[in-house]
Amino acid sequence: GWKRLDCADGEAARRWRVTETVVAEGAADLPLRSFVADYWRTVPGTKRLVLVTMTSPLADIPQTLLHLADAIVGGSRFASA
């Protein structure tokens, strides 16, 4: 499911998963596991959203990666151009 996060200048909604992909067909092939976290981030002063996706091949430590990704997105802010 989705989780709501507070950010430095707005909010985000996050979901995460571990995916498995078979790179080549065959009996000896192992699936490649990946960590994926999607964040829908609000843009301050608008009705817009930005999709931020973080991925890593370190799927064996998803909670650690989730804490890292949450800290990055939670501390992010938009700068005026």
Tab-separated table of N, CA and C in Angstrom, residues 2-67:
chain	number	residue	atom	x	y	z
A	2	TRP	N	0.174	2.355	0.024
A	2	TRP	CA	0.813	3.663	-0.007
A	2	TRP	C	0.989	4.195	1.403
A	3	LYS	N	2.078	4.933	1.620
A	3	LYS	CA	2.325	5.589	2.898
A	3	LYS	C	2.569	7.061	2.644
A	4	ARG	N	1.992	7.914	3.483
A	4	ARG	CA	2.169	9.360	3.362
A	4	ARG	C	3.421	9.790	4.125
A	5	LEU	N	4.214	10.677	3.507
A	5	LEU	CA	5.424	11.201	4.136
A	5	LEU	C	5.411	12.717	4.102
A	6	ASP	N	5.896	13.337	5.166
A	6	ASP	CA	6.108	14.781	5.167
A	6	ASP	C	7.464	15.062	4.548
A	7	CYS	N	7.528	16.117	3.740
A	7	CYS	CA	8.775	16.540	3.102
A	7	CYS	C	9.117	17.943	3.593
A	8	ALA	N	10.309	18.418	3.253
A	8	ALA	CA	10.767	19.729	3.708
A	8	ALA	C	9.804	20.840	3.301
A	9	ASP	N	9.206	20.746	2.115
A	9	ASP	CA	8.291	21.799	1.663
A	9	ASP	C	7.030	21.230	1.033
A	10	GLY	N	6.568	20.102	1.519
A	10	GLY	CA	5.350	19.499	0.976
A	10	GLY	C	5.129	18.110	1.528
A	11	GLU	N	4.541	17.274	0.706
A	11	GLU	CA	4.231	15.906	1.100
A	11	GLU	C	4.558	14.953	-0.040
A	12	ALA	N	4.582	13.672	0.293
A	12	ALA	CA	4.788	12.628	-0.711
A	12	ALA	C	3.992	11.399	-0.295
A	13	ALA	N	3.646	10.590	-1.279
A	13	ALA	CA	3.038	9.284	-1.043
A	13	ALA	C	4.004	8.254	-1.605
A	14	ARG	N	4.273	7.201	-0.819
A	14	ARG	CA	5.295	6.224	-1.184
A	14	ARG	C	4.767	4.799	-1.154
A	15	ARG	N	5.229	4.016	-2.126
A	15	ARG	CA	5.048	2.564	-2.087
A	15	ARG	C	6.364	1.947	-2.532
A	16	TRP	N	6.618	0.727	-2.061
A	16	TRP	CA	7.875	0.074	-2.426
A	16	TRP	C	7.633	-1.398	-2.669
A	17	ARG	N	8.624	-2.025	-3.324
A	17	ARG	CA	8.516	-3.452	-3.638
A	17	ARG	C	9.897	-4.004	-3.981
A	18	VAL	N	10.004	-5.306	-3.956
A	18	VAL	CA	11.190	-6.012	-4.448
A	18	VAL	C	10.735	-6.794	-5.672
A	19	THR	N	11.438	-6.582	-6.782
A	19	THR	CA	11.075	-7.248	-8.027
A	19	THR	C	12.103	-8.325	-8.356
A	20	GLU	N	11.691	-9.297	-9.130
A	20	GLU	CA	12.591	-10.343	-9.615
A	20	GLU	C	12.443	-10.449	-11.119
A	21	THR	N	13.577	-10.468	-11.811
A	21	THR	CA	13.595	-10.560	-13.269
A	21	THR	C	14.572	-11.642	-13.680
A	22	VAL	N	14.143	-12.525	-14.566
A	22	VAL	CA	15.037	-13.535	-15.122
A	22	VAL	C	15.705	-12.910	-16.345
A	23	VAL	N	17.036	-12.815	-16.291
A	23	VAL	CA	17.783	-12.167	-17.367
A	23	VAL	C	17.862	-13.070	-18.592
A	24	ALA	N	18.083	-14.362	-18.381
A	24	ALA	CA	18.162	-15.323	-19.486
A	24	ALA	C	17.441	-16.597	-19.066
A	25	GLU	N	16.869	-17.264	-20.020
A	25	GLU	CA	16.167	-18.512	-19.739
A	25	GLU	C	17.175	-19.653	-19.598
A	26	GLY	N	16.962	-20.518	-18.636
A	26	GLY	CA	17.836	-21.675	-18.458
A	26	GLY	C	17.780	-22.168	-17.029
A	27	ALA	N	18.164	-23.401	-16.804
A	27	ALA	CA	18.057	-24.013	-15.478
A	27	ALA	C	18.998	-23.373	-14.461
A	28	ALA	N	20.168	-22.904	-14.883
A	28	ALA	CA	21.156	-22.360	-13.951
A	28	ALA	C	20.960	-20.861	-13.685
A	29	ASP	N	20.046	-20.224	-14.360
A	29	ASP	CA	19.848	-18.785	-14.219
A	29	ASP	C	19.062	-18.465	-12.947
A	30	LEU	N	19.569	-17.524	-12.200
A	30	LEU	CA	18.881	-17.042	-11.013
A	30	LEU	C	18.230	-15.709	-11.325
A	31	PRO	N	17.100	-15.426	-10.712
A	31	PRO	CA	16.461	-14.133	-10.983
A	31	PRO	C	17.276	-12.987	-10.381
A	32	LEU	N	17.258	-11.866	-11.050
A	32	LEU	CA	17.905	-10.652	-10.571
A	32	LEU	C	16.887	-9.893	-9.727
A	33	ARG	N	17.214	-9.674	-8.453
A	33	ARG	CA	16.301	-8.994	-7.539
A	33	ARG	C	16.669	-7.515	-7.457
A	34	SER	N	15.646	-6.664	-7.395
A	34	SER	CA	15.850	-5.222	-7.303
A	34	SER	C	14.876	-4.619	-6.306
A	35	PHE	N	15.346	-3.606	-5.594
A	35	PHE	CA	14.504	-2.794	-4.707
A	35	PHE	C	14.000	-1.599	-5.516
A	36	VAL	N	12.694	-1.305	-5.396
A	36	VAL	CA	12.098	-0.167	-6.102
A	36	VAL	C	11.192	0.578	-5.127
A	37	ALA	N	11.361	1.898	-5.044
A	37	ALA	CA	10.476	2.747	-4.243
A	37	ALA	C	9.979	3.886	-5.120
A	38	ASP	N	8.657	4.069	-5.184
A	38	ASP	CA	8.042	5.152	-5.954
A	38	ASP	C	7.481	6.187	-4.986
A	39	TYR	N	7.746	7.450	-5.263
A	39	TYR	CA	7.257	8.560	-4.452
A	39	TYR	C	6.527	9.545	-5.357
A	40	TRP	N	5.269	9.844	-5.048
A	40	TRP	CA	4.550	10.922	-5.707
A	40	TRP	C	4.690	12.127	-4.795
A	41	ARG	N	5.398	13.149	-5.277
A	41	ARG	CA	5.787	14.306	-4.471
A	41	ARG	C	5.018	15.535	-4.920
A	42	THR	N	4.448	16.283	-3.963
A	42	THR	CA	3.735	17.509	-4.305
A	42	THR	C	4.722	18.610	-4.691
A	43	VAL	N	4.292	19.473	-5.604
A	43	VAL	CA	5.070	20.654	-5.990
A	43	VAL	C	4.429	21.841	-5.287
A	44	PRO	N	5.154	22.513	-4.383
A	44	PRO	CA	4.563	23.606	-3.599
A	44	PRO	C	3.956	24.709	-4.472
A	45	GLY	N	2.805	25.201	-4.052
A	45	GLY	CA	2.148	26.299	-4.745
A	45	GLY	C	1.467	25.915	-6.043
A	46	THR	N	1.382	24.619	-6.342
A	46	THR	CA	0.730	24.152	-7.574
A	46	THR	C	-0.147	22.952	-7.244
A	47	LYS	N	-0.837	22.476	-8.261
A	47	LYS	CA	-1.598	21.235	-8.136
A	47	LYS	C	-0.863	20.088	-8.825
A	48	ARG	N	0.433	20.256	-9.046
A	48	ARG	CA	1.239	19.269	-9.752
A	48	ARG	C	1.870	18.268	-8.797
A	49	LEU	N	2.196	17.105	-9.378
A	49	LEU	CA	2.927	16.054	-8.678
A	49	LEU	C	4.149	15.672	-9.503
A	50	VAL	N	5.182	15.217	-8.832
A	50	VAL	CA	6.380	14.715	-9.485
A	50	VAL	C	6.594	13.280	-9.016
A	51	LEU	N	6.859	12.375	-9.952
A	51	LEU	CA	7.150	10.987	-9.603
A	51	LEU	C	8.654	10.832	-9.441
A	52	VAL	N	9.080	10.391	-8.260
A	52	VAL	CA	10.484	10.099	-7.987
A	52	VAL	C	10.575	8.589	-7.770
A	53	THR	N	11.434	7.920	-8.532
A	53	THR	CA	11.615	6.476	-8.387
A	53	THR	C	13.055	6.193	-8.018
A	54	MET	N	13.246	5.417	-6.974
A	54	MET	CA	14.577	5.013	-6.538
A	54	MET	C	14.683	3.504	-6.671
A	55	THR	N	15.789	3.040	-7.249
A	55	THR	CA	16.012	1.612	-7.429
A	55	THR	C	17.409	1.240	-6.946
A	56	SER	N	17.563	-0.032	-6.593
A	56	SER	CA	18.859	-0.542	-6.168
A	56	SER	C	18.898	-2.050	-6.377
A	57	PRO	N	20.068	-2.585	-6.713
A	57	PRO	CA	20.206	-4.035	-6.806
A	57	PRO	C	20.375	-4.691	-5.433
A	58	LEU	N	20.420	-3.904	-4.357
A	58	LEU	CA	20.619	-4.446	-3.005
A	58	LEU	C	19.284	-4.834	-2.370
A	59	ALA	N	18.562	-5.720	-3.033
A	59	ALA	CA	17.219	-6.105	-2.606
A	59	ALA	C	17.202	-6.903	-1.307
A	60	ASP	N	18.364	-7.369	-0.849
A	60	ASP	CA	18.407	-8.145	0.391
A	60	ASP	C	18.313	-7.277	1.643
A	61	ILE	N	18.418	-5.943	1.479
A	61	ILE	CA	18.310	-5.034	2.638
A	61	ILE	C	17.256	-3.955	2.351
A	62	PRO	N	16.009	-4.373	2.090
A	62	PRO	CA	14.999	-3.393	1.681
A	62	PRO	C	14.667	-2.350	2.752
A	63	GLN	N	14.656	-2.730	4.015
A	63	GLN	CA	14.305	-1.755	5.060
A	63	GLN	C	15.366	-0.659	5.179
A	64	THR	N	16.626	-1.024	5.037
A	64	THR	CA	17.703	-0.032	5.065
A	64	THR	C	17.583	0.918	3.882
A	65	LEU	N	17.326	0.377	2.696
A	65	LEU	CA	17.165	1.207	1.505
A	65	LEU	C	15.934	2.093	1.618
A	66	LEU	N	14.879	1.576	2.225
A	66	LEU	CA	13.661	2.350	2.402
A	66	LEU	C	13.907	3.542	3.326
A	67	HIS	N	14.640	3.330	4.414
A	67	HIS	CA	14.975	4.437	5.322
A	67	HIS	C	15.817	5.484	4.599
